[in-house]
Amino acid sequence: MVSETFIKPSAADKRVAKLQELLAQVSGSRGDSRIAPTVAESQSRARAILSELAIPSTKDEEWRFTDLSSLLDINFQLAGPAAVDVFALADSELDETANSRLVFVNGIYVPELSSVAGLPAGVQVGNLSAGNFPEIASYLAQQQGGQEVFTALNTAGLADAAVVWVPANTIIETPIHLVFLTAAGATPVWSQPRALVVAQRGSACTIIEEYAAARGTWCAQEASNCYLTNAVTEIWLAENAQVKHDRIQREATNAFHISKTAVSQAKDSRYTCTAVTSGAKLSRHNLEIFQAGEGTETVLNGLAGISNSQVADAHTAVILNHPHGIVRQLHKCIADGNAHAVFNGKIFVAKAAQLTDASQLNRNLLLSRKAKVDTKPQLEIIADNVKCSHGATVSQLEPQEMFYLQSRGLDPATSRNLLIDGFAGEILAQLSIPALGAKLSRCIACRTDN
């Protein structure tokens, strides 16, 4: 009789196995034959990269504050088409975007919930597999920079994407709403939304990108199904183009949200991003911007409002390689309960980027003794004629401010909420639609109302 010795898999083995398990699911996933020639080379390249990688651990410098171990033991199944109706969209509907909206459920385009009738002639907005986008191969999965594990996984399984194509010298006044919903049941599912925005020379548009659970109520705390969203968005700005980008992440309480936004800016372009995070058990957003021309301007506004045991991780990188670049970044975190906020912001100023004007500030508000934040603002400057600054603050509600408000007749809870709203309001006021900011303000107030 031969005895067998059971060898417990190492943590590294589990991370490799998990990645290969997910890759195997997307390797045989549904895909439209019409987009196959466009993405085949990118998919092959991504799969080759993934053969040498694993799910990141806290031993990886870029992930040392965010532990993905809880993902490893969940048997996620690739989400398929879901039977949804207009009620699934109810909490994502905005009057201003009723006729400029694309809706994807489980990463799959849902035409009956979408409408682009309110957009100007010549603007192409639709899903990749159905649209006529002849130059798409020049942009899709072509952003420079390192290939992270989850970005490569998204590309390896790319089956469709939301596409916004703005012709030269076209100004779109109406915001374009990209809604990505997950319909999850008892079985944990995962999906891989993809979006591509191309703003041609002299054009301007506003994009609202939103992630949520398919349900009929606004509050993420009321949706508790477990699922994973692995999203990638690519944005290209040609010379003199302007893109205003509002990014809303309000996934379900037990969801995982991992995403990458890659932006390329040509000469004299302006990109403004306002990113608000309130949902998901664990979220990570990598925002990478390349100033690829002289006189570019980048404005980044960020806000995370989290509580209980949520983890919200924001990593940003702005790479400047040309003169007269401008960067303005303000990222705020509100953490209550046992929540953990992470901010790592990098600004790289190359030798060629003379006369750069860059500022970066991370402000954090901790509402409980158990909440914590890890913050790491970074400047790497090689150019010698620049104006750059960065910093971070961590604070609690000021007793003097609470006393002042209560001395004016407000109760403690109202005083507390007023101060929190004031802290968050500086970011929420930058959103394109005031009603959206008001909804998010109520959502954050509800989440931090302990």
PDB file of C-alpha atoms in Angstrom, residues 253-422:
ATOM      1  CA  THR A 253     -21.970  45.777  -0.095  1.00  0.00           C
ATOM      2  CA  ASN A 254     -20.340  42.365  -0.665  1.00  0.00           C
ATOM      3  CA  ALA A 255     -18.989  43.106  -4.133  1.00  0.00           C
ATOM      4  CA  PHE A 256     -15.380  43.396  -5.274  1.00  0.00           C
ATOM      5  CA  HIS A 257     -14.541  46.155  -7.743  1.00  0.00           C
ATOM      6  CA  ILE A 258     -11.184  46.322  -9.532  1.00  0.00           C
ATOM      7  CA  SER A 259     -10.699  48.783 -12.365  1.00  0.00           C
ATOM      8  CA  LYS A 260      -8.213  50.583 -14.562  1.00  0.00           C
ATOM      9  CA  THR A 261      -8.629  53.909 -16.353  1.00  0.00           C
ATOM     10  CA  ALA A 262      -5.926  54.784 -18.874  1.00  0.00           C
ATOM     11  CA  VAL A 263      -5.874  58.260 -20.423  1.00  0.00           C
ATOM     12  CA  SER A 264      -3.707  59.677 -23.210  1.00  0.00           C
ATOM     13  CA  GLN A 265      -3.662  63.446 -23.728  1.00  0.00           C
ATOM     14  CA  ALA A 266      -2.310  65.130 -26.849  1.00  0.00           C
ATOM     15  CA  LYS A 267      -1.120  68.740 -27.073  1.00  0.00           C
ATOM     16  CA  ASP A 268      -3.295  71.419 -25.430  1.00  0.00           C
ATOM     17  CA  SER A 269      -5.961  68.930 -24.334  1.00  0.00           C
ATOM     18  CA  ARG A 270      -7.824  69.070 -21.008  1.00  0.00           C
ATOM     19  CA  TYR A 271      -8.978  66.056 -19.009  1.00  0.00           C
ATOM     20  CA  THR A 272     -11.010  66.409 -15.816  1.00  0.00           C
ATOM     21  CA  CYS A 273     -11.928  63.378 -13.725  1.00  0.00           C
ATOM     22  CA  THR A 274     -14.204  63.406 -10.686  1.00  0.00           C
ATOM     23  CA  ALA A 275     -14.240  59.924  -9.151  1.00  0.00           C
ATOM     24  CA  VAL A 276     -16.573  59.036  -6.271  1.00  0.00           C
ATOM     25  CA  THR A 277     -16.449  55.712  -4.417  1.00  0.00           C
ATOM     26  CA  SER A 278     -19.078  54.597  -1.907  1.00  0.00           C
ATOM     27  CA  GLY A 279     -19.733  50.921  -2.670  1.00  0.00           C
ATOM     28  CA  ALA A 280     -18.071  47.484  -2.684  1.00  0.00           C
ATOM     29  CA  LYS A 281     -16.551  45.446   0.110  1.00  0.00           C
ATOM     30  CA  LEU A 282     -13.176  45.966  -1.542  1.00  0.00           C
ATOM     31  CA  SER A 283     -12.413  48.349  -4.383  1.00  0.00           C
ATOM     32  CA  ARG A 284      -9.288  49.324  -6.250  1.00  0.00           C
ATOM     33  CA  HIS A 285      -9.098  51.946  -9.005  1.00  0.00           C
ATOM     34  CA  ASN A 286      -5.901  52.502 -10.973  1.00  0.00           C
ATOM     35  CA  LEU A 287      -5.947  55.811 -12.869  1.00  0.00           C
ATOM     36  CA  GLU A 288      -3.029  56.344 -15.226  1.00  0.00           C
ATOM     37  CA  ILE A 289      -2.634  59.488 -17.326  1.00  0.00           C
ATOM     38  CA  PHE A 290      -0.034  60.218 -19.989  1.00  0.00           C
ATOM     39  CA  GLN A 291       0.457  63.853 -20.939  1.00  0.00           C
ATOM     40  CA  ALA A 292       1.658  63.146 -24.458  1.00  0.00           C
ATOM     41  CA  GLY A 293       1.916  66.728 -25.667  1.00  0.00           C
ATOM     42  CA  GLU A 294       2.832  70.266 -24.671  1.00  0.00           C
ATOM     43  CA  GLY A 295       0.377  72.447 -22.760  1.00  0.00           C
ATOM     44  CA  THR A 296      -1.835  69.623 -21.486  1.00  0.00           C
ATOM     45  CA  GLU A 297      -3.970  70.054 -18.377  1.00  0.00           C
ATOM     46  CA  THR A 298      -5.119  67.305 -16.007  1.00  0.00           C
ATOM     47  CA  VAL A 299      -7.568  67.881 -13.147  1.00  0.00           C
ATOM     48  CA  LEU A 300      -8.275  64.995 -10.762  1.00  0.00           C
ATOM     49  CA  ASN A 301     -10.946  65.140  -8.060  1.00  0.00           C
ATOM     50  CA  GLY A 302     -11.472  62.062  -5.889  1.00  0.00           C
ATOM     51  CA  LEU A 303     -13.744  61.120  -3.002  1.00  0.00           C
ATOM     52  CA  ALA A 304     -14.211  57.881  -1.059  1.00  0.00           C
ATOM     53  CA  GLY A 305     -16.978  57.626   1.535  1.00  0.00           C
ATOM     54  CA  ILE A 306     -16.764  54.238   3.275  1.00  0.00           C
ATOM     55  CA  SER A 307     -17.690  52.534   6.544  1.00  0.00           C
ATOM     56  CA  ASN A 308     -17.999  49.153   8.301  1.00  0.00           C
ATOM     57  CA  SER A 309     -15.128  47.002   6.968  1.00  0.00           C
ATOM     58  CA  GLN A 310     -14.899  48.472   3.476  1.00  0.00           C
ATOM     59  CA  VAL A 311     -11.561  48.916   1.735  1.00  0.00           C
ATOM     60  CA  ALA A 312     -11.241  51.637  -0.913  1.00  0.00           C
ATOM     61  CA  ASP A 313      -7.893  51.881  -2.694  1.00  0.00           C
ATOM     62  CA  ALA A 314      -7.130  54.664  -5.190  1.00  0.00           C
ATOM     63  CA  HIS A 315      -3.873  54.557  -7.137  1.00  0.00           C
ATOM     64  CA  THR A 316      -3.135  57.376  -9.573  1.00  0.00           C
ATOM     65  CA  ALA A 317      -0.182  58.144 -11.802  1.00  0.00           C
ATOM     66  CA  VAL A 318       0.311  61.192 -14.018  1.00  0.00           C
ATOM     67  CA  ILE A 319       3.286  61.048 -16.384  1.00  0.00           C
ATOM     68  CA  LEU A 320       4.471  64.374 -17.825  1.00  0.00           C
ATOM     69  CA  ASN A 321       6.999  64.351 -20.641  1.00  0.00           C
ATOM     70  CA  HIS A 322       6.409  67.726 -22.345  1.00  0.00           C
ATOM     71  CA  PRO A 323       6.711  71.409 -21.341  1.00  0.00           C
ATOM     72  CA  HIS A 324       3.959  73.538 -19.807  1.00  0.00           C
ATOM     73  CA  GLY A 325       1.963  70.663 -18.342  1.00  0.00           C
ATOM     74  CA  ILE A 326      -0.554  71.380 -15.581  1.00  0.00           C
ATOM     75  CA  VAL A 327      -1.803  68.933 -12.928  1.00  0.00           C
ATOM     76  CA  ARG A 328      -4.311  69.690 -10.176  1.00  0.00           C
ATOM     77  CA  GLN A 329      -5.225  66.798  -7.875  1.00  0.00           C
ATOM     78  CA  LEU A 330      -7.398  66.746  -4.749  1.00  0.00           C
ATOM     79  CA  HIS A 331      -8.363  63.382  -3.282  1.00  0.00           C
ATOM     80  CA  LYS A 332     -10.510  63.081  -0.148  1.00  0.00           C
ATOM     81  CA  CYS A 333     -11.399  60.067   1.987  1.00  0.00           C
ATOM     82  CA  ILE A 334     -14.083  59.710   4.657  1.00  0.00           C
ATOM     83  CA  ALA A 335     -13.758  56.520   6.712  1.00  0.00           C
ATOM     84  CA  ASP A 336     -16.055  55.307   9.490  1.00  0.00           C
ATOM     85  CA  GLY A 337     -16.334  52.042  11.435  1.00  0.00           C
ATOM     86  CA  ASN A 338     -13.449  49.691  10.590  1.00  0.00           C
ATOM     87  CA  ALA A 339     -13.041  51.063   7.079  1.00  0.00           C
ATOM     88  CA  HIS A 340      -9.645  51.331   5.420  1.00  0.00           C
ATOM     89  CA  ALA A 341      -8.874  53.997   2.824  1.00  0.00           C
ATOM     90  CA  VAL A 342      -5.755  53.853   0.657  1.00  0.00           C
ATOM     91  CA  PHE A 343      -4.348  56.611  -1.537  1.00  0.00           C
ATOM     92  CA  ASN A 344      -1.188  56.386  -3.608  1.00  0.00           C
ATOM     93  CA  GLY A 345      -0.748  59.264  -6.025  1.00  0.00           C
ATOM     94  CA  LYS A 346       2.305  59.610  -8.238  1.00  0.00           C
ATOM     95  CA  ILE A 347       3.306  62.517 -10.451  1.00  0.00           C
ATOM     96  CA  PHE A 348       6.341  61.890 -12.674  1.00  0.00           C
ATOM     97  CA  VAL A 349       7.942  64.989 -14.201  1.00  0.00           C
ATOM     98  CA  ALA A 350      10.461  63.999 -16.874  1.00  0.00           C
ATOM     99  CA  LYS A 351      13.425  66.164 -17.873  1.00  0.00           C
ATOM    100  CA  ALA A 352      11.596  67.358 -20.994  1.00  0.00           C
ATOM    101  CA  ALA A 353       8.632  68.562 -18.915  1.00  0.00           C
ATOM    102  CA  GLN A 354      10.054  71.982 -18.093  1.00  0.00           C
ATOM    103  CA  LEU A 355       7.703  74.672 -16.713  1.00  0.00           C
ATOM    104  CA  THR A 356       5.377  72.038 -15.269  1.00  0.00           C
ATOM    105  CA  ASP A 357       2.863  73.326 -12.706  1.00  0.00           C
ATOM    106  CA  ALA A 358       1.610  70.454 -10.541  1.00  0.00           C
ATOM    107  CA  SER A 359      -0.095  70.226  -7.159  1.00  0.00           C
ATOM    108  CA  GLN A 360      -1.394  67.196  -5.281  1.00  0.00           C
ATOM    109  CA  LEU A 361      -3.249  67.022  -1.970  1.00  0.00           C
ATOM    110  CA  ASN A 362      -4.831  64.117  -0.104  1.00  0.00           C
ATOM    111  CA  ARG A 363      -7.178  65.001   2.774  1.00  0.00           C
ATOM    112  CA  ASN A 364      -8.620  62.312   5.045  1.00  0.00           C
ATOM    113  CA  LEU A 365     -11.402  62.431   7.621  1.00  0.00           C
ATOM    114  CA  LEU A 366     -11.576  59.545  10.103  1.00  0.00           C
ATOM    115  CA  LEU A 367     -14.912  59.262  11.901  1.00  0.00           C
ATOM    116  CA  SER A 368     -14.007  56.438  14.293  1.00  0.00           C
ATOM    117  CA  ARG A 369     -10.952  55.264  16.187  1.00  0.00           C
ATOM    118  CA  LYS A 370     -10.867  51.989  14.265  1.00  0.00           C
ATOM    119  CA  ALA A 371     -10.974  53.552  10.807  1.00  0.00           C
ATOM    120  CA  LYS A 372      -7.601  53.969   9.148  1.00  0.00           C
ATOM    121  CA  VAL A 373      -5.941  55.435   6.097  1.00  0.00           C
ATOM    122  CA  ASP A 374      -2.675  54.717   4.318  1.00  0.00           C
ATOM    123  CA  THR A 375      -1.643  57.679   2.206  1.00  0.00           C
ATOM    124  CA  LYS A 376       1.372  58.087  -0.034  1.00  0.00           C
ATOM    125  CA  PRO A 377       1.485  61.181  -2.257  1.00  0.00           C
ATOM    126  CA  GLN A 378       4.573  61.093  -4.462  1.00  0.00           C
ATOM    127  CA  LEU A 379       6.447  63.496  -6.713  1.00  0.00           C
ATOM    128  CA  GLU A 380       9.320  62.359  -8.902  1.00  0.00           C
ATOM    129  CA  ILE A 381      10.911  65.353 -10.603  1.00  0.00           C
ATOM    130  CA  ILE A 382      13.804  65.293 -13.048  1.00  0.00           C
ATOM    131  CA  ALA A 383      13.111  68.634 -14.753  1.00  0.00           C
ATOM    132  CA  ASP A 384      14.736  71.631 -13.020  1.00  0.00           C
ATOM    133  CA  ASN A 385      12.337  74.465 -13.891  1.00  0.00           C
ATOM    134  CA  VAL A 386       9.016  73.437 -12.374  1.00  0.00           C
ATOM    135  CA  LYS A 387       6.461  74.457  -9.758  1.00  0.00           C
ATOM    136  CA  CYS A 388       5.310  71.369  -7.849  1.00  0.00           C
ATOM    137  CA  SER A 389       3.800  70.632  -4.444  1.00  0.00           C
ATOM    138  CA  HIS A 390       2.192  67.702  -2.663  1.00  0.00           C
ATOM    139  CA  GLY A 391       0.884  66.816   0.769  1.00  0.00           C
ATOM    140  CA  ALA A 392      -1.515  64.817   2.912  1.00  0.00           C
ATOM    141  CA  THR A 393      -3.588  65.422   6.042  1.00  0.00           C
ATOM    142  CA  VAL A 394      -5.429  63.060   8.387  1.00  0.00           C
ATOM    143  CA  SER A 395      -7.944  64.487  10.832  1.00  0.00           C
ATOM    144  CA  GLN A 396     -11.126  63.900  12.806  1.00  0.00           C
ATOM    145  CA  LEU A 397     -14.162  66.112  13.259  1.00  0.00           C
ATOM    146  CA  GLU A 398     -13.116  69.231  15.144  1.00  0.00           C
ATOM    147  CA  PRO A 399     -14.754  69.461  18.604  1.00  0.00           C
ATOM    148  CA  GLN A 400     -14.820  73.258  18.280  1.00  0.00           C
ATOM    149  CA  GLU A 401     -16.817  73.046  15.058  1.00  0.00           C
ATOM    150  CA  MET A 402     -19.236  70.541  16.590  1.00  0.00           C
ATOM    151  CA  PHE A 403     -19.647  72.806  19.634  1.00  0.00           C
ATOM    152  CA  TYR A 404     -20.267  75.857  17.464  1.00  0.00           C
ATOM    153  CA  LEU A 405     -23.032  74.157  15.464  1.00  0.00           C
ATOM    154  CA  GLN A 406     -24.682  72.725  18.566  1.00  0.00           C
ATOM    155  CA  SER A 407     -24.557  76.130  20.233  1.00  0.00           C
ATOM    156  CA  ARG A 408     -26.644  77.349  17.298  1.00  0.00           C
ATOM    157  CA  GLY A 409     -29.361  74.825  18.094  1.00  0.00           C
ATOM    158  CA  LEU A 410     -28.355  71.824  15.965  1.00  0.00           C
ATOM    159  CA  ASP A 411     -28.363  68.363  17.536  1.00  0.00           C
ATOM    160  CA  PRO A 412     -25.112  66.305  17.508  1.00  0.00           C
ATOM    161  CA  ALA A 413     -26.171  64.046  14.614  1.00  0.00           C
ATOM    162  CA  THR A 414     -27.166  66.977  12.401  1.00  0.00           C
ATOM    163  CA  SER A 415     -23.966  68.831  13.272  1.00  0.00           C
ATOM    164  CA  ARG A 416     -21.891  65.784  12.401  1.00  0.00           C
ATOM    165  CA  ASN A 417     -23.649  65.257   9.076  1.00  0.00           C
ATOM    166  CA  LEU A 418     -23.284  68.921   8.174  1.00  0.00           C
ATOM    167  CA  LEU A 419     -19.525  68.795   8.687  1.00  0.00           C
ATOM    168  CA  ILE A 420     -19.204  65.561   6.706  1.00  0.00           C
ATOM    169  CA  ASP A 421     -21.297  67.032   3.900  1.00  0.00           C
ATOM    170  CA  GLY A 422     -19.097  70.108   3.841  1.00  0.00           C
TER     171      GLY A 422
END
